[in-house]
Tab-separated table of C-alpha atoms in Angstrom:
chain	number	residue	atom	x	y	z
F	22	MET	CA	62.457	128.790	81.477
F	23	THR	CA	64.305	129.618	84.684
F	24	ALA	CA	62.238	131.160	87.467
F	25	TYR	CA	63.071	132.861	90.712
F	26	ALA	CA	61.617	133.136	94.199
F	27	ILE	CA	62.594	136.508	95.617
F	28	ALA	CA	62.046	137.576	99.208
F	29	ARG	CA	62.766	140.821	100.996
F	30	LEU	CA	62.639	140.092	104.710
F	31	GLN	CA	62.586	142.677	107.472
F	32	ASP	CA	62.503	142.585	111.243
F	33	VAL	CA	63.829	139.030	111.438
F	34	ALA	CA	63.752	137.766	115.028
F	35	MET	CA	66.796	135.515	114.981
F	36	GLY	CA	65.854	132.802	117.449
F	37	PRO	CA	65.285	129.047	117.644
F	38	GLU	CA	62.432	129.022	115.089
F	39	ILE	CA	64.441	130.854	112.408
F	40	VAL	CA	67.389	128.557	113.084
F	41	GLU	CA	65.110	125.537	112.634
F	42	TYR	CA	63.731	127.021	109.396
F	43	LEU	CA	67.258	127.526	108.049
F	44	GLU	CA	68.241	123.994	109.047
F	45	LYS	CA	65.272	122.511	107.164
F	46	ILE	CA	64.759	124.665	104.061
F	47	ASP	CA	67.555	123.163	101.943
F	48	ALA	CA	65.896	119.726	101.967
F	49	THR	CA	62.669	121.310	100.652
F	50	LEU	CA	64.483	122.892	97.693
F	51	THR	CA	66.337	119.820	96.416
F	52	PRO	CA	63.362	117.910	94.896
F	53	TYR	CA	62.439	120.992	92.833
F	54	GLY	CA	65.916	121.919	91.603
F	55	GLY	CA	65.973	125.032	93.801
F	56	ARG	CA	69.201	126.727	94.778
F	57	TYR	CA	70.314	129.894	96.510
F	58	LEU	CA	71.483	132.757	94.283
F	59	ILE	CA	71.378	135.503	96.939
F	60	HIS	CA	71.095	135.020	100.688
F	61	GLY	CA	71.321	138.348	102.478
F	62	GLY	CA	74.615	140.145	102.426
F	63	PRO	CA	75.474	143.798	101.886
F	64	THR	CA	73.110	145.811	99.693
F	65	GLU	CA	74.012	149.016	97.877
F	66	VAL	CA	70.852	151.070	97.332
F	67	LEU	CA	71.150	153.174	94.170
F	68	GLU	CA	67.586	154.485	93.948
F	69	GLY	CA	64.640	154.602	96.315
F	70	SER	CA	64.747	152.822	99.626
F	71	TRP	CA	65.384	149.149	100.140
F	72	GLN	CA	65.370	147.734	103.607
F	73	GLY	CA	65.824	144.243	104.855
F	74	ASP	CA	67.570	141.135	103.613
F	75	THR	CA	67.229	139.955	100.021
F	76	ILE	CA	66.960	136.237	99.310
F	77	MET	CA	66.777	134.878	95.771
F	78	LEU	CA	66.288	131.236	94.838
F	79	GLY	CA	66.585	129.874	91.312
F	80	PHE	CA	64.446	127.059	89.889
F	81	PRO	CA	64.435	125.299	86.504
F	82	SER	CA	60.911	126.603	85.774
F	83	LEU	CA	58.017	128.597	87.208
F	84	GLU	CA	56.135	125.326	87.655
F	85	GLN	CA	58.969	123.932	89.801
F	86	ALA	CA	59.084	127.138	91.875
F	87	ARG	CA	55.332	126.985	92.477
F	88	ALA	CA	55.494	123.280	93.312
F	89	TRP	CA	58.235	123.950	95.887
F	90	TYR	CA	56.324	126.793	97.568
F	91	ARG	CA	53.131	124.734	97.677
F	92	SER	CA	54.862	121.508	98.761
F	93	GLU	CA	53.904	119.880	102.032
F	94	ALA	CA	57.541	119.930	103.163
F	95	TYR	CA	57.850	123.691	102.710
F	96	ARG	CA	54.372	124.470	104.067
F	97	ARG	CA	55.337	122.652	107.294
F	98	ILE	CA	58.291	124.987	107.961
F	99	LEU	CA	56.850	128.222	106.526
F	100	PRO	CA	55.233	129.293	109.833
F	101	LEU	CA	58.692	129.240	111.431
F	102	ARG	CA	59.625	132.137	109.135
F	103	THR	CA	56.343	134.027	108.916
F	104	ALA	CA	56.003	134.137	112.716
F	105	ASN	CA	59.481	135.633	113.033
F	106	ALA	CA	59.967	137.939	110.043
F	107	MET	CA	58.004	140.446	107.983
F	108	GLY	CA	58.462	140.688	104.254
F	109	ASP	CA	57.423	140.191	100.682
F	110	VAL	CA	57.872	137.064	98.565
F	111	ILE	CA	57.316	136.765	94.818
F	112	LEU	CA	57.813	134.224	92.055
F	113	VAL	CA	58.954	135.580	88.708
F	114	GLU	CA	59.909	133.959	85.417
F	115	GLY	CA	63.270	134.781	83.872
F	116	VAL	CA	63.954	135.757	80.257
F	117	GLU	CA	65.596	133.960	77.369
F	118	GLU	CA	69.339	134.308	76.814
F	119	GLY	CA	69.992	137.406	74.724
F	120	HIS	CA	66.835	139.210	75.847
F	121	ARG	CA	66.940	142.967	75.195
F	122	GLY	CA	64.939	145.752	76.815
F	123	ILE	CA	63.059	146.500	73.605
F	124	ASP	CA	61.789	142.903	73.430
F	125	ILE	CA	58.899	143.726	75.780
F	126	LEU	CA	57.441	146.003	73.098
F	127	GLY	CA	56.515	142.924	71.076
């Protein structure tokens, strides 16, 4: 089932290390079927407060998403981001086609 890596990044210090991270991340995604679905852009907050840039990557499965995040290639560039941005990152599994809200009630 499709899975997603979602990040909300704040206080990004746009400098040489972030540029290097951006130049190298795509190559880390390819072996795991990862692709960008959201990469920053305007956000319309409807409820609560939401600050920062939203990034969402799609993967064929939760296993592939985990394998990407834990891969040696990604772990090598991760400090380039974490030293220059604050934020939260999660992995979450998607739902089947046709899923309805009531389905979580079992």
